[in-house]
Tab-separated table of C-alpha atoms and ligand atoms in Angstrom:
chain	number	residue	atom	x	y	z
F	1	MET	CA	-0.037	-0.030	0.136
F	2	PRO	CA	1.363	3.519	-0.614
F	3	PRO	CA	2.384	5.693	2.249
F	4	GLN	CA	-0.971	7.772	2.969
F	5	PHE	CA	1.216	10.791	4.103
F	6	ASN	CA	3.654	11.409	1.852
F	7	THR	CA	4.281	15.245	2.029
F	8	ARG	CA	7.989	15.353	1.517
F	9	PRO	CA	9.384	18.714	2.791
F	10	ALA	CA	10.060	21.319	-0.236
F	11	HIS	CA	13.409	22.335	1.214
F	12	LEU	CA	15.325	19.053	1.531
F	13	PRO	CA	18.953	19.884	2.983
F	14	LEU	CA	21.230	18.636	0.614
F	15	GLY	CA	23.328	15.374	1.583
F	16	GLU	CA	20.612	13.264	2.980
F	17	ARG	CA	19.903	10.131	0.979
F	18	GLN	CA	16.518	11.115	-0.459
F	19	ASN	CA	15.729	8.033	-2.092
F	20	SER	CA	15.836	6.454	2.016
F	21	ARG	CA	12.602	4.890	2.637
F	22	PHE	CA	10.192	7.378	4.474
F	23	TYR	CA	12.736	10.299	4.053
F	24	GLY	CA	10.706	13.353	4.912
F	25	GLN	CA	7.557	11.481	5.727
F	26	HIS	CA	5.071	11.794	8.427
F	27	ILE	CA	4.523	8.374	10.768
F	28	VAL	CA	0.830	8.818	11.596
F	29	SER	CA	-0.899	5.634	11.053
F	30	VAL	CA	0.486	1.684	11.001
F	31	LYS	CA	-1.690	1.622	7.604
F	32	GLN	CA	1.134	3.444	5.733
F	33	PHE	CA	3.639	0.308	6.022
F	34	SER	CA	3.966	-2.500	4.188
F	35	ARG	CA	5.512	-5.663	4.762
F	36	LEU	CA	8.485	-4.883	3.227
F	37	ASP	CA	8.865	-1.659	5.070
F	38	ILE	CA	8.585	-3.552	8.371
F	39	GLU	CA	11.339	-5.915	7.285
F	40	HIS	CA	13.235	-2.763	6.357
F	41	ILE	CA	12.819	-0.865	9.585
F	42	PHE	CA	13.461	-4.159	11.784
F	43	THR	CA	16.885	-4.566	9.689
F	44	ILE	CA	18.007	-0.867	10.578
F	45	ALA	CA	16.827	-1.379	14.045
F	46	GLU	CA	18.945	-4.688	14.553
F	47	GLU	CA	21.873	-2.722	13.517
F	48	MET	CA	21.251	0.090	15.765
F	49	ARG	CA	21.024	-2.365	18.551
F	50	ILE	CA	24.749	-3.650	17.593
F	51	MET	CA	25.965	-0.367	17.276
F	52	VAL	CA	24.352	0.655	20.779
F	53	GLU	CA	26.162	-2.641	22.441
F	54	ARG	CA	29.233	-1.793	20.902
F	55	VAL	CA	29.416	1.792	20.756
F	56	GLY	CA	26.953	3.106	23.050
F	57	THR	CA	26.424	6.642	21.027
F	58	PHE	CA	27.411	7.572	17.697
F	59	ASP	CA	26.896	10.694	15.140
F	60	LEU	CA	24.493	9.946	12.458
F	61	LEU	CA	22.131	12.388	13.543
F	62	LYS	CA	24.324	14.991	14.592
F	63	GLY	CA	23.118	18.583	14.622
F	64	LYS	CA	19.470	17.029	14.314
F	65	VAL	CA	16.918	18.605	16.565
F	66	LEU	CA	13.664	16.572	17.805
F	67	ALA	CA	10.699	18.273	19.239
F	68	ASN	CA	9.300	15.657	21.641
F	69	LEU	CA	5.606	17.469	22.256
F	70	PHE	CA	3.762	15.526	24.530
F	71	TYR	CA	0.061	16.767	25.816
F	72	GLU	CA	-0.420	13.414	27.580
F	73	PRO	CA	1.627	11.594	30.271
F	74	SER	CA	4.547	9.302	28.847
F	75	THR	CA	7.641	7.400	30.242
F	76	ARG	CA	8.618	4.837	27.688
F	77	THR	CA	7.742	6.795	24.527
F	78	SER	CA	8.960	9.955	25.477
F	79	SER	CA	12.174	9.102	27.408
F	80	SER	CA	13.098	6.214	24.366
F	81	PHE	CA	12.985	8.721	21.635
F	82	THR	CA	15.069	11.282	23.734
F	83	ALA	CA	17.331	8.368	24.409
F	84	ALA	CA	17.268	6.882	20.626
F	85	MET	CA	17.835	10.685	19.152
F	86	GLU	CA	20.767	11.211	21.794
F	87	ARG	CA	22.493	7.712	20.932
F	88	LEU	CA	22.295	8.950	17.537
F	89	GLY	CA	24.202	12.331	18.496
F	90	GLY	CA	21.050	14.710	17.743
F	91	SER	CA	19.457	16.892	20.560
F	92	VAL	CA	15.710	17.171	21.989
F	93	ILE	CA	13.555	20.148	22.523
F	94	PRO	CA	11.290	18.627	25.876
F	95	ILE	CA	7.918	19.811	26.126
F	96	SER	CA	6.554	17.048	28.267
F	97	GLU	CA	4.554	19.128	30.539
F	98	VAL	CA	2.251	21.277	27.796
F	99	LYS	CA	0.689	23.342	31.082
F	100	TYR	CA	4.045	25.091	31.277
F	101	SER	CA	4.097	25.663	27.570
F	102	SER	CA	1.876	28.409	25.512
F	103	VAL	CA	-0.496	25.630	25.198
F	104	SER	CA	-1.918	26.731	28.580
F	105	LYS	CA	-2.522	30.420	26.828
F	106	GLY	CA	-4.738	28.606	24.271
F	107	GLU	CA	-2.293	28.195	21.746
F	108	SER	CA	-3.867	25.955	18.977
F	109	LEU	CA	-2.192	22.412	18.005
F	110	PRO	CA	-1.216	23.997	14.360
F	111	ASP	CA	0.186	26.993	15.541
F	112	THR	CA	2.365	24.842	18.300
F	113	ILE	CA	3.470	22.484	15.378
F	114	ARG	CA	4.540	25.570	13.259
F	115	THR	CA	6.665	26.797	15.937
F	116	LEU	CA	8.429	23.787	16.754
F	117	GLN	CA	9.284	23.092	13.166
F	118	SER	CA	10.968	26.363	13.300
F	119	TYR	CA	13.343	25.006	15.405
F	120	ALA	CA	13.295	21.288	15.200
F	121	ASP	CA	13.837	18.707	12.271
F	122	VAL	CA	11.257	16.107	13.308
F	123	ILE	CA	8.646	16.401	15.521
F	124	VAL	CA	7.023	13.610	18.281
F	125	LEU	CA	3.611	14.148	19.363
F	126	ARG	CA	1.211	12.644	21.645
F	127	HIS	CA	-1.846	13.888	22.133
F	128	HIS	CA	-5.269	13.293	23.782
F	129	GLU	CA	-7.456	13.546	20.716
F	130	LYS	CA	-7.927	10.797	18.143
F	131	GLY	CA	-6.563	12.151	14.894
F	132	ALA	CA	-4.193	14.658	16.177
F	133	ALA	CA	-1.291	13.268	14.756
F	134	GLU	CA	-3.021	13.473	11.298
F	135	ILE	CA	-4.018	16.968	11.603
F	136	ALA	CA	-0.646	18.362	13.008
F	137	ALA	CA	0.912	16.510	9.686
F	138	LYS	CA	-1.159	18.877	7.925
F	139	TYR	CA	0.367	21.593	9.271
F	140	ALA	CA	3.981	20.698	9.215
F	141	ARG	CA	6.864	20.686	6.816
F	142	LYS	CA	8.684	18.346	9.283
F	143	PRO	CA	8.288	14.926	9.575
F	144	VAL	CA	5.520	14.329	12.731
F	145	ILE	CA	5.602	11.041	14.266
F	146	ASN	CA	2.266	9.864	16.146
F	147	ALA	CA	3.334	8.669	19.858
F	148	GLY	CA	-0.341	8.200	20.362
F	149	ASP	CA	-3.405	10.122	19.594
F	150	GLY	CA	-6.218	9.542	22.075
F	151	PRO	CA	-7.753	6.062	21.561
F	152	GLY	CA	-6.539	6.097	18.117
F	153	GLU	CA	-3.250	4.959	17.451
F	154	HIS	CA	0.188	4.343	18.586
F	155	PRO	CA	2.401	3.139	15.769
F	156	THR	CA	5.463	3.167	16.406
F	157	GLN	CA	4.320	1.043	20.052
F	158	ALA	CA	2.836	-1.737	17.424
F	159	LEU	CA	6.295	-1.640	15.145
F	160	LEU	CA	8.479	-2.171	18.833
F	161	ASP	CA	5.907	-4.896	19.463
F	162	LEU	CA	6.079	-6.959	16.541
F	163	PHE	CA	10.030	-6.509	16.609
F	164	THR	CA	9.806	-7.824	20.157
F	165	ILE	CA	7.589	-10.789	18.869
F	166	ARG	CA	10.022	-11.594	16.178
F	167	GLU	CA	13.102	-11.220	18.235
F	168	GLU	CA	11.387	-13.406	21.159
F	169	LEU	CA	9.775	-16.214	19.180
F	170	GLY	CA	11.912	-15.798	15.818
F	171	ARG	CA	8.876	-15.755	13.284
F	172	ILE	CA	5.385	-13.985	13.292
F	173	ASP	CA	3.574	-15.911	10.705
F	174	GLY	CA	1.674	-18.721	12.107
F	175	LEU	CA	1.296	-17.709	15.454
F	176	THR	CA	-1.625	-17.022	17.738
F	177	VAL	CA	-1.884	-13.851	19.510
F	178	THR	CA	-4.312	-13.242	22.495
F	179	MET	CA	-5.115	-9.740	23.246
F	180	LEU	CA	-6.338	-8.923	27.026
F	181	GLY	CA	-7.899	-5.920	28.519
F	182	ASP	CA	-9.027	-2.487	27.083
F	183	LEU	CA	-9.314	-3.274	23.736
F	184	LYS	CA	-11.895	-0.347	22.993
F	185	TYR	CA	-9.829	2.272	24.174
F	186	GLY	CA	-6.092	0.855	23.752
F	187	ARG	CA	-4.394	2.475	21.193
F	188	THR	CA	-1.475	0.197	21.356
F	189	VAL	CA	-4.000	-3.121	20.232
F	190	HIS	CA	-5.465	-0.924	17.590
F	191	SER	CA	-2.194	-0.325	16.055
F	192	LEU	CA	-1.194	-3.920	16.303
F	193	ALA	CA	-3.841	-5.603	15.282
F	194	LYS	CA	-3.496	-3.628	12.037
F	195	LEU	CA	-0.322	-4.305	11.526
F	196	LEU	CA	-0.750	-8.012	12.118
F	197	ALA	CA	-3.081	-8.086	9.438
F	198	LEU	CA	-0.059	-7.933	6.764
F	199	PHE	CA	0.696	-11.480	8.512
F	200	ASN	CA	-0.813	-14.679	8.565
F	201	VAL	CA	-1.396	-15.010	12.259
F	202	THR	CA	-4.560	-15.916	14.643
F	203	VAL	CA	-5.574	-12.914	16.895
F	204	ASN	CA	-8.051	-13.728	19.681
F	205	TYR	CA	-9.575	-10.748	21.747
F	206	VAL	CA	-10.425	-11.425	25.744
F	207	SER	CA	-12.001	-8.567	27.206
F	208	PRO	CA	-14.857	-7.497	29.792
F	209	ASP	CA	-18.240	-6.844	27.319
F	210	ILE	CA	-17.821	-3.071	27.510
F	211	LEU	CA	-14.053	-3.017	26.470
F	212	ARG	CA	-14.484	-5.103	23.378
F	213	MET	CA	-12.255	-4.387	20.107
F	214	PRO	CA	-14.354	-1.674	18.167
F	215	ALA	CA	-16.626	-3.280	15.651
F	216	GLU	CA	-15.641	-1.130	12.807
F	217	LEU	CA	-11.704	-2.027	13.248
F	218	VAL	CA	-13.008	-5.511	13.660
F	219	ASP	CA	-14.951	-5.127	10.112
F	220	GLU	CA	-12.088	-3.412	8.581
F	221	LEU	CA	-9.340	-6.455	9.669
F	222	ASP	CA	-12.028	-9.056	8.814
F	223	GLY	CA	-12.447	-7.215	5.385
F	224	ARG	CA	-8.381	-7.766	4.971
F	225	GLY	CA	-8.315	-11.236	5.799
F	226	LEU	CA	-7.303	-11.271	9.483
F	227	SER	CA	-8.573	-14.467	11.406
F	228	GLN	CA	-10.055	-13.167	14.632
F	229	SER	CA	-12.400	-14.375	17.803
F	230	GLN	CA	-13.782	-12.793	20.761
F	231	PHE	CA	-13.966	-14.431	24.029
F	232	SER	CA	-14.572	-12.856	27.500
F	233	ALA	CA	-12.759	-15.755	29.423
F	234	LEU	CA	-8.925	-16.478	29.162
F	235	GLU	CA	-8.732	-20.100	30.168
F	236	ALA	CA	-10.326	-20.750	26.370
F	237	VAL	CA	-7.664	-19.362	24.282
F	238	LEU	CA	-4.379	-19.626	26.726
F	239	PRO	CA	-2.962	-22.813	26.318
F	240	LYS	CA	-2.754	-22.341	22.079
F	241	THR	CA	-1.437	-18.999	22.480
F	242	ASP	CA	1.879	-18.029	21.773
F	243	VAL	CA	1.812	-14.045	22.455
F	244	LEU	CA	-0.351	-13.039	25.342
F	245	TYR	CA	-0.689	-9.028	24.821
F	246	VAL	CA	-1.836	-7.464	28.278
F	247	THR	CA	-3.158	-4.345	28.459
F	248	ARG	CA	-4.260	-1.542	31.418
F	249	VAL	CA	-7.687	-0.603	31.218
F	250	GLN	CA	-7.772	3.354	30.032
F	251	LYS	CA	-8.821	5.063	33.085
F	252	GLU	CA	-8.528	8.637	31.467
F	253	ARG	CA	-10.949	7.364	28.561
F	254	PHE	CA	-14.144	6.721	31.041
F	255	ASP	CA	-16.370	9.610	31.736
F	256	ASP	CA	-18.091	7.387	34.379
F	257	LEU	CA	-15.303	6.263	37.165
F	258	ALA	CA	-17.736	3.499	38.640
F	259	LEU	CA	-17.907	1.769	35.179
F	260	TYR	CA	-13.770	1.832	35.492
F	261	GLU	CA	-14.203	0.720	38.778
F	262	SER	CA	-16.363	-2.097	37.734
F	263	VAL	CA	-14.048	-3.643	34.791
F	264	LYS	CA	-10.595	-2.626	36.409
F	265	GLY	CA	-9.523	-6.041	37.711
F	266	ALA	CA	-11.288	-7.963	35.277
F	267	PHE	CA	-8.200	-9.717	34.629
F	268	VAL	CA	-4.942	-10.132	36.210
F	269	ILE	CA	-2.120	-12.666	35.027
F	270	THR	CA	-0.529	-14.635	37.828
F	271	PRO	CA	2.042	-17.494	38.052
F	272	GLU	CA	-1.408	-19.710	38.384
F	273	THR	CA	-2.669	-17.999	35.390
F	274	LEU	CA	0.282	-19.407	33.162
F	275	LYS	CA	0.182	-22.927	34.390
F	276	ILE	CA	-1.953	-23.380	31.506
F	277	ALA	CA	0.118	-21.358	28.938
F	278	LYS	CA	2.780	-23.235	26.333
F	279	GLN	CA	6.309	-23.110	27.842
F	280	LYS	CA	7.393	-21.408	24.816
F	281	MET	CA	5.698	-18.092	24.416
F	282	ILE	CA	5.818	-14.848	25.776
F	283	VAL	CA	3.635	-12.245	28.072
F	284	MET	CA	3.926	-8.850	26.529
F	285	HIS	CA	2.486	-5.150	27.880
F	286	PRO	CA	3.017	-2.057	26.642
F	287	LEU	CA	3.446	-0.630	30.177
F	288	PRO	CA	2.530	0.906	32.132
F	289	ARG	CA	0.802	-1.881	34.431
F	290	VAL	CA	-1.742	-0.994	37.411
F	291	GLY	CA	-2.102	-4.569	38.631
F	292	GLU	CA	-3.016	-6.516	35.489
F	293	ILE	CA	0.376	-8.653	35.633
F	294	SER	CA	1.108	-9.801	39.465
F	295	MET	CA	4.692	-8.856	39.973
F	296	ASP	CA	5.494	-12.598	40.599
F	297	VAL	CA	5.277	-12.916	36.764
F	298	ASP	CA	8.265	-10.971	36.437
F	299	ASP	CA	10.912	-13.524	36.992
F	300	ASP	CA	9.335	-15.976	34.786
F	301	PRO	CA	11.614	-16.103	31.180
F	302	ARG	CA	8.116	-15.577	29.682
F	303	ALA	CA	7.941	-12.433	30.743
F	304	ALA	CA	8.862	-10.423	27.988
F	305	TYR	CA	7.883	-6.826	28.831
F	306	PHE	CA	10.758	-5.019	30.239
F	307	ARG	CA	12.883	-6.675	27.386
F	308	GLN	CA	9.769	-4.903	25.175
F	309	MET	CA	10.954	-1.533	25.943
F	310	GLU	CA	14.469	-1.831	25.292
F	311	TYR	CA	13.523	-3.319	21.826
F	312	GLY	CA	11.592	0.208	21.420
F	313	MET	CA	14.580	2.209	21.388
F	314	TYR	CA	16.225	0.203	18.705
F	315	VAL	CA	12.797	0.808	16.787
F	316	ARG	CA	12.480	4.355	17.237
F	317	MET	CA	16.714	4.885	16.178
F	318	ALA	CA	15.719	3.437	12.838
F	319	LEU	CA	12.884	5.290	12.460
F	320	LEU	CA	14.484	8.699	13.392
F	321	ALA	CA	17.391	7.860	11.180
F	322	MET	CA	14.417	7.020	8.347
F	323	VAL	CA	12.667	9.869	8.405
F	324	LEU	CA	15.592	12.023	8.480
F	325	GLY	CA	17.311	10.484	5.368
F	326	LYS	CA	20.090	8.759	6.957
F	327	ALA	CA	19.373	5.313	7.069
T	1	LIG	N1	1.497	3.378	27.059
T	1	LIG	C1	0.447	3.030	26.399
T	1	LIG	C2	-0.240	4.114	25.624
T	1	LIG	O1	0.324	5.337	25.894
T	1	LIG	C3	-0.207	2.170	26.981
T	1	LIG	C4	-1.003	2.756	28.166
T	1	LIG	O2	-0.851	3.489	28.468
T	1	LIG	O3	-1.977	1.658	28.995
T	1	LIG	O4	-1.031	3.883	24.966
T	2	LIG	N1	4.034	2.073	26.019
T	2	LIG	C1	4.178	3.793	26.418
T	2	LIG	O1	3.651	4.083	25.249
T	2	LIG	O2	4.531	4.064	27.535
T	2	LIG	P1	4.395	5.596	27.907
T	2	LIG	O3	2.667	5.834	27.823
T	2	LIG	O4	5.142	5.512	29.556
T	2	LIG	O5	5.169	6.511	26.971
């Protein structure tokens, strides 16, 4: 599928690899990626991993500046983009608390983007509204990378999730992936399910009734040939699962907190839960966890969620190098 957001800037600096895949492009949705693109990103992420292990930091993006613009809280995405940019020799403008920026004076998203692109070469944006990254991309001459738009998408997370699966299990085709928890508001599962539709996988959705995967997304993925089934109990599918992808109930998306309280503890993974799981499978979580996986699971070799965070930095290094024409 051709990339949807091919808005290459008109004033490209000389000396960059203009034929580099994704050069100057926004990364707004996983729908932009083909299987070939994913292979390419993963090859570069592998190279980044080797370089970090060998030398720690190197100068591929020396002189480049990233603006990290976060309207919602973040630990991993914000700090791994910062680490990725700094390990590549670039620098970062951090705006992690928009309340201390002119956003709190009422500045609009387009004007904030126009401002930051005057100073930076690439903008990473997390926002509470679905579609915000797409709006930002319309106003930006520099690449905008979607770091989560409300309950919409989290494309770089889905790429790192897929990279984790491939690194940990050696393949993606043929696997059974079970997504558990808040499938309604969880943007990471929305993006991951769309990416998985490029592969030959079986996907199970397990959630409380009120937190099911949005019907329009299930229909869309049906149309793309993804094998999907919905369940309300994990036991039915856990023995056949290769990847158990656990999510947090997204409290911040609920208008009715009593409703949140009624579902927040619906699923908790403990060592007991995993007794019926395969020996060779992995448990993933985009994190933060707030009780969905008990800490007793952390020492189980199948618990991949902390390794998953580290893979994220390599994938983000690869993406930054690609959109800035250096990969
Ligand atoms: N950190 C992920 C996100 O921002 C998952 C979560 O917050 O539950 O979407
Ligand atoms: N996985 C993830 O997006 O984590 P943060 O919300 O901490 O960035």
